[in-house]
Short mmCIF file of C-alpha atoms in Angstrom, two decimals:
data_model
loop_
_atom_site.label_atom_id
_atom_site.label_comp_id
_atom_site.label_asym_id
_atom_site.label_seq_id
_atom_site.Cartn_x
_atom_site.Cartn_y
_atom_site.Cartn_z
CA UNK M 4 -11.89 -33.98 18.06
CA UNK M 5 -12.82 -32.23 21.32
CA UNK M 6 -10.10 -34.05 23.26
CA UNK M 7 -7.51 -33.18 20.61
CA UNK M 8 -8.51 -29.51 20.77
CA UNK M 9 -8.31 -29.53 24.58
CA UNK M 10 -4.89 -31.16 24.40
CA UNK M 11 -3.66 -28.54 21.91
CA UNK M 12 -4.97 -25.78 24.18
CA UNK M 13 -3.10 -27.32 27.09
CA UNK M 14 0.31 -27.90 25.56
CA UNK M 15 0.58 -25.25 22.83
CA UNK M 16 1.52 -21.74 24.05
CA UNK M 17 0.21 -18.62 22.36
CA UNK M 18 3.62 -17.38 21.23
CA UNK M 19 6.97 -18.66 20.09
CA UNK M 20 8.74 -17.84 23.34
CA UNK M 21 12.21 -18.97 22.12
CA UNK M 22 11.93 -16.46 19.26
CA UNK M 23 10.80 -13.72 21.64
CA UNK M 24 13.60 -14.36 24.14
CA UNK M 25 16.39 -14.63 21.56
CA UNK M 26 15.19 -11.36 20.01
CA UNK M 27 15.27 -9.60 23.39
CA UNK M 28 18.71 -11.08 24.07
CA UNK M 29 20.10 -9.76 20.78
CA UNK M 30 18.55 -6.31 21.33
CA UNK M 31 19.83 -6.07 24.90
CA UNK M 32 23.31 -7.35 24.01
CA UNK M 33 23.41 -4.87 21.13
CA UNK M 34 22.54 -1.97 23.46
CA UNK M 35 25.43 -2.85 25.80
CA UNK M 36 27.93 -3.26 22.96
CA UNK M 37 26.85 -0.10 21.10
CA UNK M 38 27.47 1.82 24.34
CA UNK M 39 30.87 0.22 24.79
CA UNK M 40 31.89 0.73 21.15
CA UNK M 41 30.74 4.36 20.93
CA UNK M 42 32.09 5.95 24.13
CA UNK M 43 35.36 7.19 22.63
CA UNK M 44 33.68 8.53 19.49
CA UNK M 45 30.98 10.30 21.51
CA UNK M 46 33.56 11.98 23.75
CA UNK M 47 35.60 13.18 20.74
CA UNK M 48 32.84 14.36 18.40
CA UNK M 49 31.65 17.98 18.75
CA UNK M 50 28.29 17.01 17.20
CA UNK M 51 27.57 14.95 20.34
CA UNK M 52 28.59 17.86 22.60
CA UNK M 53 31.24 15.45 23.91
CA UNK M 54 28.68 13.44 25.89
CA UNK M 55 29.83 9.84 26.29
CA UNK M 56 26.24 8.62 26.62
CA UNK M 57 25.10 10.25 23.35
CA UNK M 58 24.87 7.06 21.27
CA UNK M 59 23.59 5.01 24.22
CA UNK M 60 20.63 7.33 24.76
CA UNK M 61 19.80 7.52 21.06
CA UNK M 62 20.07 3.76 20.62
CA UNK M 63 17.83 3.20 23.66
CA UNK M 64 15.26 5.56 22.12
CA UNK M 65 15.48 3.67 18.81
CA UNK M 66 14.90 0.42 20.71
CA UNK M 67 11.85 1.90 22.42
CA UNK M 68 10.42 3.11 19.11
CA UNK M 69 11.27 -0.21 17.43
CA UNK M 70 9.68 -2.35 20.14
CA UNK M 71 6.56 -0.16 20.09
CA UNK M 72 6.38 -0.44 16.28
CA UNK M 73 6.88 -4.20 16.56
CA UNK M 74 4.03 -4.53 19.04
CA UNK M 75 1.78 -2.47 16.78
CA UNK M 76 2.79 -4.63 13.79
CA UNK M 77 1.83 -7.71 15.81
CA UNK M 78 -1.75 -6.42 16.10
CA UNK M 79 -2.15 -6.21 12.30
CA UNK M 80 -3.60 -9.39 10.69
CA UNK M 81 -1.49 -10.96 7.97
CA UNK M 82 -4.38 -10.57 5.54
CA UNK M 83 -4.04 -6.80 6.02
CA UNK M 84 -0.29 -6.94 5.38
CA UNK M 85 -0.98 -8.91 2.20
CA UNK M 86 -3.60 -6.45 1.01
CA UNK M 87 -1.35 -3.45 1.69
CA UNK M 88 1.87 -4.99 0.34
CA UNK M 89 1.69 -3.47 -3.20
CA UNK M 90 1.00 -0.02 -1.75
CA UNK M 91 3.80 -0.33 0.81
CA UNK M 92 6.14 -1.35 -2.00
CA UNK M 93 5.15 1.74 -3.99
CA UNK M 94 5.83 3.90 -0.92
CA UNK M 95 9.25 2.29 -0.67
CA UNK M 96 9.99 3.04 -4.33
CA UNK M 97 8.90 6.64 -3.88
CA UNK M 98 11.23 7.03 -0.88
CA UNK M 99 14.13 5.57 -2.88
CA UNK M 100 13.48 8.21 -5.55
CA UNK M 101 13.12 11.07 -3.06
CA UNK M 102 16.40 10.23 -1.32
CA UNK M 103 18.25 10.79 -4.62
CA UNK M 104 16.92 14.35 -5.02
CA UNK M 105 19.60 16.91 -4.08
CA UNK M 106 18.50 18.94 -1.10
CA UNK M 107 16.18 16.21 0.15
CA UNK M 108 18.53 13.24 0.40
CA UNK M 109 21.36 13.56 2.92
CA UNK M 110 24.83 12.58 1.77
CA UNK M 111 27.30 10.93 4.16
CA UNK M 112 30.72 9.58 3.13
CA UNK M 113 29.83 9.87 -0.55
CA UNK M 114 26.53 7.97 -0.30
CA UNK M 115 23.09 9.57 -0.49
CA UNK M 116 21.00 7.11 1.58
CA UNK M 117 19.20 9.18 4.20
CA UNK M 118 16.24 11.54 4.46
CA UNK M 119 16.54 14.13 7.20
CA UNK M 120 13.48 14.19 9.47
CA UNK M 121 14.97 16.91 11.70
CA UNK M 122 15.25 14.74 14.81
CA UNK M 123 16.39 11.54 13.05
CA UNK M 124 17.55 10.38 9.63
CA UNK M 125 15.37 7.88 7.76
CA UNK M 126 17.12 5.28 5.60
CA UNK M 127 14.55 4.16 2.98
CA UNK M 128 16.54 1.07 1.97
CA UNK M 129 15.96 -0.44 5.43
CA UNK M 130 12.18 -0.09 5.07
CA UNK M 131 12.43 -1.35 1.49
CA UNK M 132 13.78 -4.69 2.77
CA UNK M 133 10.58 -5.15 4.78
CA UNK M 134 8.38 -4.01 1.91
CA UNK M 135 10.24 -6.33 -0.50
CA UNK M 136 9.42 -9.30 1.76
CA UNK M 137 5.72 -8.42 1.73
CA UNK M 138 5.55 -7.66 -1.98
CA UNK M 139 7.49 -10.75 -3.09
CA UNK M 140 5.35 -13.01 -0.88
CA UNK M 141 2.11 -11.49 -2.19
CA UNK M 142 3.32 -11.58 -5.81
CA UNK M 143 4.34 -15.24 -5.54
CA UNK M 144 0.94 -16.19 -4.11
CA UNK M 145 -0.97 -14.24 -6.75
CA UNK M 146 1.13 -15.56 -9.63
CA UNK M 147 1.44 -19.14 -8.36
CA UNK M 148 -0.24 -20.51 -11.48
CA UNK M 149 2.17 -18.64 -13.78
CA UNK M 150 5.55 -19.21 -12.08
CA UNK M 151 6.49 -21.68 -14.80
CA UNK M 152 5.95 -18.95 -17.40
CA UNK M 153 8.86 -16.60 -18.10
CA UNK M 154 6.73 -13.75 -19.46
CA UNK M 155 3.77 -13.95 -17.03
CA UNK M 156 5.47 -15.10 -13.85
CA UNK M 157 9.18 -14.37 -13.76
CA UNK M 158 9.69 -11.35 -16.05
CA UNK M 159 7.40 -8.86 -14.21
CA UNK M 160 9.16 -9.55 -10.89
CA UNK M 161 12.55 -9.30 -12.57
CA UNK M 162 11.69 -5.86 -14.00
CA UNK M 163 10.49 -4.61 -10.62
CA UNK M 164 13.67 -5.81 -8.90
CA UNK M 165 15.81 -4.18 -11.61
CA UNK M 166 14.09 -0.86 -10.91
CA UNK M 167 14.71 -1.25 -7.18
CA UNK M 168 18.30 -2.30 -7.84
CA UNK M 169 18.90 0.67 -10.13
CA UNK M 170 17.66 3.12 -7.50
CA UNK M 171 19.76 1.49 -4.78
CA UNK M 172 22.90 1.50 -6.93
CA UNK M 173 22.42 5.21 -7.62
CA UNK M 174 22.72 5.96 -3.88
CA UNK M 175 24.92 3.79 -3.96
CA UNK M 176 23.89 0.97 -1.59
CA UNK M 177 25.21 -2.27 -3.06
CA UNK M 178 24.72 -4.12 0.24
CA UNK M 179 21.00 -3.39 0.44
CA UNK M 180 20.64 -4.42 -3.20
CA UNK M 181 22.29 -7.76 -2.43
CA UNK M 182 20.00 -8.39 0.56
CA UNK M 183 16.80 -7.46 -1.30
CA UNK M 184 17.87 -9.63 -4.24
CA UNK M 185 18.39 -12.56 -1.86
CA UNK M 186 14.95 -11.97 -0.32
CA UNK M 187 13.14 -11.88 -3.67
CA UNK M 188 14.99 -14.87 -5.09
CA UNK M 189 14.43 -17.05 -2.04
CA UNK M 190 10.72 -16.28 -1.90
CA UNK M 191 10.28 -16.96 -5.62
CA UNK M 192 12.24 -20.22 -5.35
CA UNK M 193 10.33 -21.42 -2.28
CA UNK M 194 7.07 -20.37 -3.94
CA UNK M 195 7.66 -22.72 -6.86
CA UNK M 196 9.70 -20.83 -9.46
CA UNK M 197 10.79 -22.98 -12.39
CA UNK M 198 14.21 -24.54 -11.67
CA UNK M 199 15.68 -23.61 -15.05
CA UNK M 200 14.59 -20.00 -14.66
CA UNK M 201 16.04 -19.88 -11.16
CA UNK M 202 19.36 -21.31 -12.39
CA UNK M 203 19.43 -18.82 -15.25
CA UNK M 204 18.73 -15.99 -12.80
CA UNK M 205 21.64 -17.08 -10.60
CA UNK M 206 23.93 -17.07 -13.64
CA UNK M 207 22.76 -13.61 -14.76
CA UNK M 208 23.15 -12.22 -11.24
CA UNK M 209 26.71 -13.48 -11.00
CA UNK M 210 27.55 -11.84 -14.32
CA UNK M 211 25.79 -8.65 -13.22
CA UNK M 212 27.67 -8.48 -9.90
CA UNK M 213 31.00 -9.02 -11.67
CA UNK M 214 30.21 -6.24 -14.17
CA UNK M 215 29.10 -3.88 -11.39
CA UNK M 216 32.35 -4.46 -9.53
CA UNK M 217 34.51 -4.24 -12.64
CA UNK M 218 32.87 -1.04 -13.90
CA UNK M 219 33.11 0.80 -10.57
CA UNK M 220 36.62 1.84 -9.44
CA UNK M 221 35.71 2.15 -5.76
CA UNK M 222 34.06 -1.30 -5.68
CA UNK M 223 37.08 -2.80 -7.44
CA UNK M 224 39.37 -1.16 -4.90
CA UNK M 225 37.32 -2.69 -2.08
CA UNK M 226 37.75 -6.15 -3.61
CA UNK M 227 41.51 -5.61 -3.95
CA UNK M 228 41.73 -4.29 -0.40
CA UNK M 229 39.72 -7.22 0.93
CA UNK M 230 41.97 -9.78 -0.71
CA UNK M 231 45.12 -8.34 0.92
CA UNK M 232 44.37 -5.57 3.46
CA UNK M 233 47.98 -5.57 4.67
CA UNK M 234 49.22 -4.45 1.25
CA UNK M 235 47.84 -0.98 2.00
CA UNK M 236 47.02 -0.93 5.76
CA UNK M 237 46.77 2.87 5.86
CA UNK M 238 44.68 3.16 2.71
CA UNK M 239 42.11 0.83 1.18
CA UNK M 240 42.90 -1.90 3.70
CA UNK M 241 42.71 0.35 6.79
CA UNK M 242 39.25 -0.61 8.05
CA UNK M 243 39.63 -4.35 7.55
CA UNK M 244 43.15 -4.48 8.97
CA UNK M 245 41.98 -2.85 12.20
CA UNK M 246 38.99 -5.19 12.39
CA UNK M 247 41.35 -8.15 12.07
CA UNK M 248 43.60 -6.69 14.77
CA UNK M 249 40.53 -6.50 17.04
CA UNK M 250 39.75 -10.16 16.38
CA UNK M 251 43.36 -11.12 17.05
CA UNK M 252 43.52 -9.20 20.34
CA UNK M 253 40.32 -10.81 21.60
CA UNK M 254 41.60 -14.39 21.36
CA UNK M 255 39.31 -16.85 23.22
CA UNK M 256 37.62 -14.74 25.90
CA UNK M 257 38.52 -11.16 25.04
CA UNK M 258 40.25 -8.33 26.87
CA UNK M 259 37.14 -7.58 28.92
CA UNK M 260 33.99 -5.53 28.41
CA UNK M 261 34.98 -1.92 27.78
CA UNK M 262 38.64 -2.79 27.23
CA UNK M 263 38.81 -2.48 23.44
CA UNK M 264 41.68 -0.43 22.03
CA UNK M 265 40.44 -0.45 18.44
CA UNK M 266 37.27 1.47 19.39
CA UNK M 267 39.49 4.37 20.52
CA UNK M 268 39.09 6.03 17.11
CA UNK M 269 41.26 3.46 15.31
CA UNK M 270 38.44 1.33 13.85
CA UNK M 271 35.97 3.40 11.78
CA UNK M 272 32.24 2.72 12.26
CA UNK M 273 32.94 0.66 15.38
CA UNK M 274 29.37 1.09 16.69
CA UNK M 275 27.65 0.40 13.34
CA UNK M 276 29.18 -1.73 10.58
CA UNK M 277 32.07 -3.12 12.67
CA UNK M 278 30.33 -3.75 15.98
CA UNK M 279 31.20 -7.45 15.78
CA UNK M 280 34.92 -6.60 15.72
CA UNK M 281 34.55 -4.76 19.04
CA UNK M 282 32.62 -7.74 20.44
CA UNK M 283 35.46 -10.01 19.28
CA UNK M 284 38.08 -7.83 20.96
CA UNK M 285 36.24 -7.38 24.25
CA UNK M 286 34.52 -10.77 24.60
CA UNK M 287 36.69 -12.90 22.34
CA UNK M 288 35.71 -15.98 20.38
CA UNK M 289 33.12 -16.81 23.05
CA UNK M 290 31.29 -13.52 22.44
CA UNK M 291 31.34 -13.94 18.66
CA UNK M 292 30.10 -17.50 19.01
CA UNK M 293 27.22 -16.29 21.19
CA UNK M 294 26.20 -13.79 18.50
CA UNK M 295 26.41 -16.41 15.74
CA UNK M 296 24.38 -18.86 17.85
CA UNK M 297 21.71 -16.23 18.57
CA UNK M 298 21.24 -15.33 14.90
CA UNK M 299 21.30 -18.99 13.90
CA UNK M 300 18.54 -19.74 16.40
CA UNK M 301 16.55 -16.71 15.21
CA UNK M 302 16.74 -18.03 11.64
CA UNK M 303 15.74 -21.54 12.72
CA UNK M 304 12.69 -20.17 14.55
CA UNK M 305 11.65 -18.11 11.49
CA UNK M 306 11.88 -21.16 9.22
CA UNK M 307 10.04 -23.30 11.78
CA UNK M 308 7.18 -20.77 11.85
CA UNK M 309 7.12 -20.76 8.03
CA UNK M 310 6.97 -24.56 7.98
CA UNK M 311 3.96 -24.60 10.31
CA UNK M 312 2.26 -21.95 8.17
CA UNK M 313 2.73 -24.17 5.12
CA UNK M 314 1.09 -27.04 7.01
CA UNK M 315 -1.92 -24.79 7.67
CA UNK M 316 -1.99 -23.76 3.97
CA UNK M 317 -1.30 -20.10 4.76
CA UNK M 318 0.95 -19.48 1.78
CA UNK M 319 1.47 -15.73 2.11
CA UNK M 320 2.30 -16.09 5.80
CA UNK M 321 4.75 -18.91 5.07
CA UNK M 322 6.57 -17.01 2.32
CA UNK M 323 6.69 -13.83 4.42
CA UNK M 324 8.18 -15.79 7.34
CA UNK M 325 10.75 -17.38 5.02
CA UNK M 326 11.57 -13.95 3.61
CA UNK M 327 12.11 -12.42 7.06
CA UNK M 328 14.33 -15.34 8.04
CA UNK M 329 16.39 -15.03 4.85
CA UNK M 330 16.66 -11.24 5.28
CA UNK M 331 18.05 -11.40 8.81
CA UNK M 332 20.27 -14.40 8.04
CA UNK M 333 21.80 -12.99 4.84
CA UNK M 334 22.41 -9.53 6.29
CA UNK M 335 23.98 -10.93 9.45
CA UNK M 336 26.16 -13.33 7.42
CA UNK M 337 27.37 -10.50 5.18
CA UNK M 338 28.12 -8.23 8.16
CA UNK M 339 29.96 -11.01 10.03
CA UNK M 340 31.86 -11.99 6.89
CA UNK M 341 32.98 -8.39 6.35
CA UNK M 342 34.12 -8.07 9.97
CA UNK M 343 36.10 -11.32 9.76
CA UNK M 344 37.68 -10.47 6.41
CA UNK M 345 35.79 -13.20 4.58
CA UNK M 346 33.82 -10.76 2.38
CA UNK M 347 34.60 -7.34 0.86
CA UNK M 348 33.75 -4.32 3.00
CA UNK M 349 30.09 -3.30 2.66
CA UNK M 350 27.98 -0.74 4.49
CA UNK M 351 25.64 -3.26 6.10
CA UNK M 352 24.88 -3.21 9.81
CA UNK M 353 24.38 -6.20 12.09
CA UNK M 354 20.57 -6.57 12.35
CA UNK M 355 18.99 -5.76 15.72
CA UNK M 356 22.40 -4.90 17.23
CA UNK M 357 24.22 -2.12 15.36
CA UNK M 358 23.47 1.54 15.99
CA UNK M 359 20.91 2.93 13.54
CA UNK M 360 17.27 3.90 13.97
CA UNK M 361 15.83 2.87 10.60
CA UNK M 362 17.38 -0.59 10.74
CA UNK M 363 16.29 -1.27 14.32
CA UNK M 364 12.71 -0.15 13.65
CA UNK M 365 12.43 -2.14 10.39
CA UNK M 366 13.86 -5.26 12.07
CA UNK M 367 11.46 -4.96 15.03
CA UNK M 368 8.46 -4.53 12.72
CA UNK M 369 9.55 -7.62 10.78
CA UNK M 370 9.78 -9.67 13.96
CA UNK M 371 6.41 -8.33 15.08
CA UNK M 372 4.96 -9.61 11.79
CA UNK M 373 6.76 -12.94 12.29
CA UNK M 374 5.27 -13.33 15.78
CA UNK M 375 1.84 -12.46 14.36
CA UNK M 376 2.21 -15.19 11.73
CA UNK M 377 3.16 -17.63 14.45
CA UNK M 378 0.25 -16.55 16.67
CA UNK M 379 -2.30 -16.96 13.86
CA UNK M 380 -0.97 -20.42 12.98
CA UNK M 381 -1.15 -21.49 16.62
CA UNK M 382 -4.74 -20.26 16.85
CA UNK M 383 -5.62 -22.38 13.81
CA UNK M 384 -3.88 -25.39 15.33
CA UNK M 385 -6.02 -24.93 18.44
CA UNK M 386 -9.15 -24.91 16.31
CA UNK M 387 -9.85 -21.19 16.46
CA UNK M 388 -10.48 -18.91 13.46
CA UNK M 389 -8.31 -15.88 12.80
#
């Protein structure tokens, strides 16, 4: 026993260094590409006072705040996160309500998703993704004995998610609703939800998504534009057609860092939703492949941490780690799919990379929690108590 403990202390590091390094790589790469993608917009926008470093400075500040928040999150024990999860979820719901109040919520491009905090804008849906991970993991652990019951296990969670979904669709923020739905469903499934109920939920969600798209003219137009952007390249297909042009110009190795033409006010949201298109144009297929590989490795590390937590019988930690992995994977897949023309256009940023303070901070906190889960599991494997 003593020799095994000594051996574990010798060979097992305190942190998941591959996760840490891939996170820093993504954050650093994102900073460079946000700067490159935003120069033309910053120089042309009077709100930036025509300073070409405007978005670079703000994004660097967001990274500093996010990394600080992530380090603080790392110091919080997972038992504390579990205890606070229902209250954090209620805070998230309250923020989703407040953002819909005229005069309090800030409207941009027809969507009311932001709360003005004078210096920055807070996007409650980004924090809600983190709170949904915590709440779903805690709920699944607490209701583990009732997950086979529709009324005691599945129905309460379904009602809560419908409330969240209703608030998000009123903004509207269909993308955030899709991500949060994926988080909740994956955690419930991995936590032991009855297979028949899970299959029924999938069926109902598919019907619900079809009805939401069919009943909303602007969503239906996005689907039509996505299927054939060249049919109306100056209208509903404008954004996607320019993203595809950026991918085509990039070819294998790109036109060179800083050499994008599409970012010169042709491609809307080049530094946020369509950052990957700029990466494709400037760094080519090689750059896109590097981004895909980085997010794939990040997801693998999250699931590996969750697996070790399961082995140590830390169920909340395992489900939270799975939820964080699913969150980052699903959101990155949707963003990449939109950029490549594989999915309809949605207002979802590329996690950890795209410009946006709320998203960066929420992602960094989530990774701080993930590293904390990993650290606690490693301490248990070494024979220490946490």
